[in-house]
Short mmCIF file of C-alpha atoms in Angstrom, two decimals:
data_model
loop_
_atom_site.label_atom_id
_atom_site.label_comp_id
_atom_site.label_asym_id
_atom_site.label_seq_id
_atom_site.Cartn_x
_atom_site.Cartn_y
_atom_site.Cartn_z
CA UNK G 1 11.97 14.92 3.15
CA UNK G 2 9.28 13.24 1.09
CA UNK G 3 7.95 9.93 2.34
CA UNK G 4 8.75 6.81 0.29
CA UNK G 5 5.36 5.36 1.28
CA UNK G 6 1.97 5.85 -0.31
CA UNK G 7 -0.09 8.46 1.50
CA UNK G 8 -2.84 5.97 2.38
CA UNK G 9 -0.82 3.10 3.90
CA UNK G 10 -2.41 3.79 7.30
CA UNK G 11 -5.77 4.94 5.96
CA UNK G 12 -8.59 4.29 8.41
CA UNK G 13 -6.26 3.46 11.31
CA UNK G 14 -6.58 5.06 14.74
CA UNK G 15 -3.34 5.59 16.66
CA UNK G 16 -2.80 6.59 20.29
CA UNK G 17 0.67 7.89 21.12
CA UNK G 18 2.04 8.58 24.59
CA UNK G 19 4.64 11.31 24.36
CA UNK G 20 3.14 11.97 20.94
CA UNK G 21 2.95 15.74 21.34
CA UNK G 22 6.68 16.49 21.30
CA UNK G 23 10.03 15.29 19.99
CA UNK G 24 10.22 11.93 18.25
CA UNK G 25 6.69 11.11 19.35
CA UNK G 26 5.26 14.15 17.61
CA UNK G 27 7.09 13.33 14.39
CA UNK G 28 5.58 9.83 14.49
CA UNK G 29 2.16 11.38 15.14
CA UNK G 30 2.63 13.68 12.16
CA UNK G 31 3.78 10.99 9.77
CA UNK G 32 1.08 8.56 10.87
CA UNK G 33 -1.45 11.31 10.20
CA UNK G 34 0.05 12.18 6.83
CA UNK G 35 -0.30 8.53 5.88
CA UNK G 36 -4.00 8.35 6.68
CA UNK G 37 -4.30 7.65 10.41
CA UNK G 38 -6.40 9.52 12.98
CA UNK G 39 -4.28 10.58 15.94
CA UNK G 40 -4.75 10.77 19.71
CA UNK G 41 -1.85 12.11 21.75
CA UNK G 42 -1.41 11.69 25.50
CA UNK G 43 0.73 13.81 27.79
CA UNK G 44 0.92 15.65 31.09
CA UNK G 45 1.18 19.22 29.77
CA UNK G 46 -2.02 20.68 28.35
CA UNK G 47 -0.31 23.51 26.49
CA UNK G 48 1.98 21.06 24.68
CA UNK G 49 -0.97 18.85 23.79
CA UNK G 50 -2.99 21.82 22.50
CA UNK G 51 -0.10 23.01 20.31
CA UNK G 52 0.43 19.52 18.91
CA UNK G 53 -3.25 19.00 18.09
CA UNK G 54 -3.43 22.42 16.48
CA UNK G 55 -0.39 21.65 14.33
CA UNK G 56 -1.80 18.28 13.29
CA UNK G 57 -5.21 19.77 12.48
CA UNK G 58 -3.53 22.42 10.34
CA UNK G 59 -2.20 19.60 8.17
CA UNK G 60 -5.70 18.17 7.79
CA UNK G 61 -5.03 15.35 10.25
CA UNK G 62 -7.89 14.32 12.58
CA UNK G 63 -6.31 14.67 16.01
CA UNK G 64 -7.25 14.98 19.67
CA UNK G 65 -5.22 15.39 22.85
CA UNK G 66 -5.80 13.85 26.27
CA UNK G 67 -4.08 14.83 29.49
CA UNK G 68 -2.75 11.88 31.43
CA UNK G 69 0.21 10.32 33.22
CA UNK G 70 1.29 6.88 31.98
CA UNK G 71 2.34 5.99 35.54
CA UNK G 72 -1.28 6.11 36.68
CA UNK G 73 -3.48 3.19 35.67
CA UNK G 74 -6.64 5.27 35.99
CA UNK G 75 -5.21 7.83 33.54
CA UNK G 76 -4.19 5.11 31.09
CA UNK G 77 -7.63 3.54 31.22
CA UNK G 78 -9.39 6.88 30.85
CA UNK G 79 -7.31 8.00 27.85
CA UNK G 80 -7.61 4.68 26.03
CA UNK G 81 -11.36 4.67 26.54
CA UNK G 82 -11.64 8.32 25.47
CA UNK G 83 -9.70 7.58 22.29
CA UNK G 84 -12.06 4.74 21.38
CA UNK G 85 -15.09 6.86 22.25
CA UNK G 86 -13.82 9.71 20.05
CA UNK G 87 -12.71 7.68 17.00
CA UNK G 88 -14.71 4.46 17.44
CA UNK G 89 -11.77 2.08 17.75
CA UNK G 90 -8.03 1.72 18.41
CA UNK G 91 -5.59 0.09 15.96
CA UNK G 92 -2.15 1.33 17.00
CA UNK G 93 -0.54 2.12 20.36
CA UNK G 94 2.83 3.87 20.41
CA UNK G 95 4.62 4.14 23.76
CA UNK G 96 7.02 7.06 23.38
CA UNK G 97 6.71 8.73 26.79
CA UNK G 98 10.10 8.77 28.52
CA UNK G 99 12.21 10.49 31.16
CA UNK G 100 15.95 11.06 31.16
CA UNK G 101 18.81 13.09 32.63
CA UNK G 102 22.57 12.74 33.03
CA UNK G 103 23.70 11.58 36.45
CA UNK G 104 26.31 9.28 37.93
CA UNK G 105 25.14 6.15 39.70
CA UNK G 106 26.27 7.36 43.14
CA UNK G 107 24.45 10.68 42.74
CA UNK G 108 21.21 9.07 41.53
CA UNK G 109 18.66 8.64 44.31
CA UNK G 110 16.54 5.49 44.45
CA UNK G 111 13.52 7.73 43.91
CA UNK G 112 15.06 9.19 40.75
CA UNK G 113 15.79 5.67 39.50
CA UNK G 114 12.21 4.62 40.28
CA UNK G 115 10.74 7.64 38.49
CA UNK G 116 12.40 6.77 35.19
CA UNK G 117 11.52 3.09 35.57
CA UNK G 118 7.91 4.04 36.27
CA UNK G 119 7.60 6.32 33.23
CA UNK G 120 9.45 4.17 30.71
CA UNK G 121 8.85 0.55 31.68
CA UNK G 122 5.88 0.49 34.06
CA UNK G 123 4.13 3.16 31.99
CA UNK G 124 4.63 1.18 28.80
CA UNK G 125 3.17 -1.96 30.34
CA UNK G 126 0.28 -0.04 31.88
CA UNK G 127 -0.72 1.45 28.51
CA UNK G 128 -0.45 -1.94 26.81
CA UNK G 129 -2.52 -3.55 29.56
CA UNK G 130 -5.33 -1.01 29.24
CA UNK G 131 -5.32 -1.11 25.42
CA UNK G 132 -5.46 -4.90 25.11
CA UNK G 133 -9.24 -5.30 24.95
CA UNK G 134 -9.39 -2.83 22.05
CA UNK G 135 -6.35 -4.08 20.14
CA UNK G 136 -6.95 -7.83 20.27
CA UNK G 137 -8.59 -9.60 17.36
CA UNK G 138 -12.35 -9.32 17.75
CA UNK G 139 -11.90 -6.74 20.50
CA UNK G 140 -14.19 -3.83 21.25
CA UNK G 141 -14.61 -1.60 18.20
CA UNK G 142 -12.98 -4.12 15.85
CA UNK G 143 -14.86 -6.04 13.21
CA UNK G 144 -14.88 -9.83 13.53
CA UNK G 145 -12.93 -10.15 10.29
CA UNK G 146 -10.16 -7.67 11.14
CA UNK G 147 -6.78 -8.73 12.48
CA UNK G 148 -5.37 -7.63 15.79
CA UNK G 149 -3.76 -4.26 16.33
CA UNK G 150 -0.18 -3.08 16.60
CA UNK G 151 1.98 -1.89 19.50
CA UNK G 152 5.22 0.02 19.02
CA UNK G 153 7.52 0.63 21.99
CA UNK G 154 10.30 3.22 21.76
CA UNK G 155 13.42 2.20 23.69
CA UNK G 156 17.12 2.97 23.10
CA UNK G 157 20.49 1.30 22.50
CA UNK G 158 22.02 2.42 25.81
CA UNK G 159 21.79 -1.01 27.43
CA UNK G 160 23.29 -2.96 24.52
CA UNK G 161 26.69 -2.46 26.11
CA UNK G 162 26.81 0.16 28.87
CA UNK G 163 26.49 3.94 28.93
CA UNK G 164 28.09 6.55 31.13
CA UNK G 165 25.70 8.22 33.60
CA UNK G 166 22.66 6.43 32.20
CA UNK G 167 22.15 3.51 34.60
CA UNK G 168 18.51 4.45 35.24
CA UNK G 169 17.54 4.75 31.57
CA UNK G 170 19.59 1.71 30.55
CA UNK G 171 17.67 -0.38 33.08
CA UNK G 172 14.33 1.08 32.02
CA UNK G 173 14.91 0.59 28.30
CA UNK G 174 16.17 -2.96 28.84
CA UNK G 175 12.87 -3.64 30.58
CA UNK G 176 10.95 -2.08 27.67
CA UNK G 177 12.74 -4.35 25.19
CA UNK G 178 12.01 -7.41 27.33
CA UNK G 179 8.39 -6.34 27.58
CA UNK G 180 8.22 -5.96 23.79
CA UNK G 181 9.48 -9.48 23.15
CA UNK G 182 7.31 -11.12 25.78
CA UNK G 183 4.13 -9.38 24.66
CA UNK G 184 4.94 -10.25 21.05
CA UNK G 185 5.12 -13.90 22.07
CA UNK G 186 2.02 -13.99 24.26
CA UNK G 187 -0.26 -11.50 22.55
CA UNK G 188 0.85 -12.40 19.05
CA UNK G 189 -0.12 -15.98 19.76
CA UNK G 190 -3.30 -15.37 21.72
CA UNK G 191 -4.66 -12.14 20.25
CA UNK G 192 -3.01 -11.57 16.84
CA UNK G 193 -1.38 -8.37 18.11
CA UNK G 194 2.01 -7.48 16.69
CA UNK G 195 4.42 -5.88 19.17
CA UNK G 196 7.67 -4.34 17.98
CA UNK G 197 10.20 -1.78 19.12
CA UNK G 198 12.43 0.96 17.78
CA UNK G 199 15.67 1.82 19.56
CA UNK G 200 16.78 5.29 18.46
CA UNK G 201 20.32 6.50 18.79
CA UNK G 202 21.22 10.21 18.96
CA UNK G 203 18.50 12.12 17.12
CA UNK G 204 18.92 15.79 16.27
CA UNK G 205 16.66 18.55 17.55
CA UNK G 206 15.32 16.53 20.47
CA UNK G 207 15.30 17.08 24.22
CA UNK G 208 17.14 13.79 24.63
CA UNK G 209 20.11 14.92 22.55
CA UNK G 210 20.30 18.32 24.25
CA UNK G 211 20.24 16.65 27.67
CA UNK G 212 22.64 13.79 26.96
CA UNK G 213 25.07 15.65 24.71
CA UNK G 214 24.86 19.28 25.85
CA UNK G 215 27.14 21.92 24.38
CA UNK G 216 29.02 22.03 27.67
CA UNK G 217 30.29 18.50 27.09
CA UNK G 218 32.99 18.08 24.46
CA UNK G 219 32.12 14.93 22.55
CA UNK G 220 33.26 13.26 19.36
CA UNK G 221 30.08 11.33 18.75
CA UNK G 222 29.75 12.44 15.13
CA UNK G 223 33.25 11.40 14.13
CA UNK G 224 32.93 8.09 15.97
CA UNK G 225 29.62 7.20 14.32
CA UNK G 226 29.88 5.01 11.19
CA UNK G 227 27.65 7.46 9.28
CA UNK G 228 29.31 10.55 10.82
CA UNK G 229 26.04 12.26 11.70
CA UNK G 230 23.15 12.25 14.11
CA UNK G 231 19.81 10.94 12.97
CA UNK G 232 16.63 12.86 12.26
CA UNK G 233 13.21 12.43 13.81
CA UNK G 234 12.00 11.66 10.28
CA UNK G 235 14.19 8.53 10.26
CA UNK G 236 12.41 7.14 13.31
CA UNK G 237 8.97 8.09 12.01
CA UNK G 238 9.51 6.40 8.63
CA UNK G 239 10.50 3.17 10.38
CA UNK G 240 7.39 3.46 12.54
CA UNK G 241 5.19 3.89 9.45
CA UNK G 242 6.78 0.82 7.89
CA UNK G 243 6.28 -1.34 10.98
CA UNK G 244 2.69 -0.16 11.49
CA UNK G 245 1.69 -0.69 7.86
CA UNK G 246 0.90 -3.91 6.04
CA UNK G 247 4.51 -3.90 4.82
CA UNK G 248 5.45 -5.01 8.33
CA UNK G 249 2.63 -7.50 8.81
CA UNK G 250 5.01 -10.44 9.45
CA UNK G 251 7.32 -8.54 11.80
CA UNK G 252 6.67 -9.35 15.45
CA UNK G 253 8.94 -9.20 18.48
CA UNK G 254 11.63 -7.27 16.63
CA UNK G 255 13.49 -4.27 18.02
CA UNK G 256 14.99 -2.10 15.31
CA UNK G 257 18.06 -0.04 16.29
CA UNK G 258 18.13 3.22 14.34
CA UNK G 259 21.41 4.91 15.22
CA UNK G 260 23.55 4.75 12.09
CA UNK G 261 25.42 1.80 13.58
CA UNK G 262 26.73 3.90 16.47
CA UNK G 263 26.14 1.19 19.08
CA UNK G 264 28.48 -1.07 17.10
CA UNK G 265 31.29 1.44 16.88
CA UNK G 266 34.31 2.30 18.96
CA UNK G 267 36.64 5.31 18.72
CA UNK G 268 39.20 4.94 15.95
CA UNK G 269 42.57 5.16 17.67
CA UNK G 270 44.63 4.62 14.52
CA UNK G 271 44.20 6.03 11.06
CA UNK G 272 43.94 3.66 8.09
CA UNK G 273 47.48 4.56 6.99
CA UNK G 274 48.81 3.83 10.47
CA UNK G 275 46.98 0.49 10.50
CA UNK G 276 48.55 -0.46 7.16
CA UNK G 277 52.04 0.35 8.44
CA UNK G 278 51.54 -1.49 11.72
CA UNK G 279 50.01 -4.48 9.93
CA UNK G 280 52.97 -4.76 7.56
CA UNK G 281 55.45 -4.62 10.46
CA UNK G 282 53.54 -7.25 12.42
CA UNK G 283 53.31 -9.56 9.40
CA UNK G 284 57.02 -9.13 8.70
CA UNK G 285 57.94 -10.11 12.28
CA UNK G 286 55.54 -13.05 12.14
CA UNK G 287 57.08 -14.45 8.95
CA UNK G 288 60.62 -14.02 10.28
CA UNK G 289 59.88 -15.84 13.55
CA UNK G 290 60.68 -19.58 13.70
CA UNK G 291 57.60 -21.74 13.36
CA UNK G 292 56.97 -24.77 15.56
CA UNK G 293 60.15 -24.44 17.64
CA UNK G 294 59.54 -24.85 21.39
CA UNK G 295 60.37 -21.76 23.43
CA UNK G 296 60.75 -23.82 26.63
CA UNK G 297 62.51 -27.04 27.58
CA UNK G 298 59.20 -28.19 29.03
#
């Protein structure tokens, strides 16, 4: 789909994206690049990074890939510094690296729980921590007249209520959302850095959807969703472009759910016609019942 934004809304910006070489992260990388940004992607698999950079370069997007694990502070520091050395500055940090799998709480080992927490929540904080000196107003590589940078954290809607077999990710994403709000408060005030989040729902053609809703599991997610469809990676990327651009300059500490309203919905147990019939019967009984007459001698 064509973008509704001008092609230069991120012109001159430098963005570093963890998990930016695949899935939703790669779509954000692509759209940021198409809208004028230079792109650095960070990940653990060199072949995936190389393919992503090649694809971005083929679109005329300045891009570079750096191997690194967000769980390791030394990797985070090295990649952030390498990005600034390569492009001269850092304007945008997107934390999209994540881990996930289906498992019941009793079958999940403490180590498995810790691994997801480390990637999603600790990794997000670690990247923010190492990027601060480059993103803050007047920071290294930034002109004295420029504003602070922008951080975008990708979470989920799993923890808004509760989710089957997702206790580890629900906990991790709840921590990411809390981190987003707290950094928005502290770093928005002290350093003019905007920090926002996007909470995707089920997004088609992603590893997350294939893992959480595999073909082996019979689900009615589409018919239960208010919009009767899964989202597209493009939907997430367009929201990211909006938040990162000047159009979102007064948005700070917000977490935008993008799931078609799925987190609000519940399975429809009765059809509309059945509801109308039941409602009429209930109203008829209500009108026929005596009003204000005690049902007990007490």
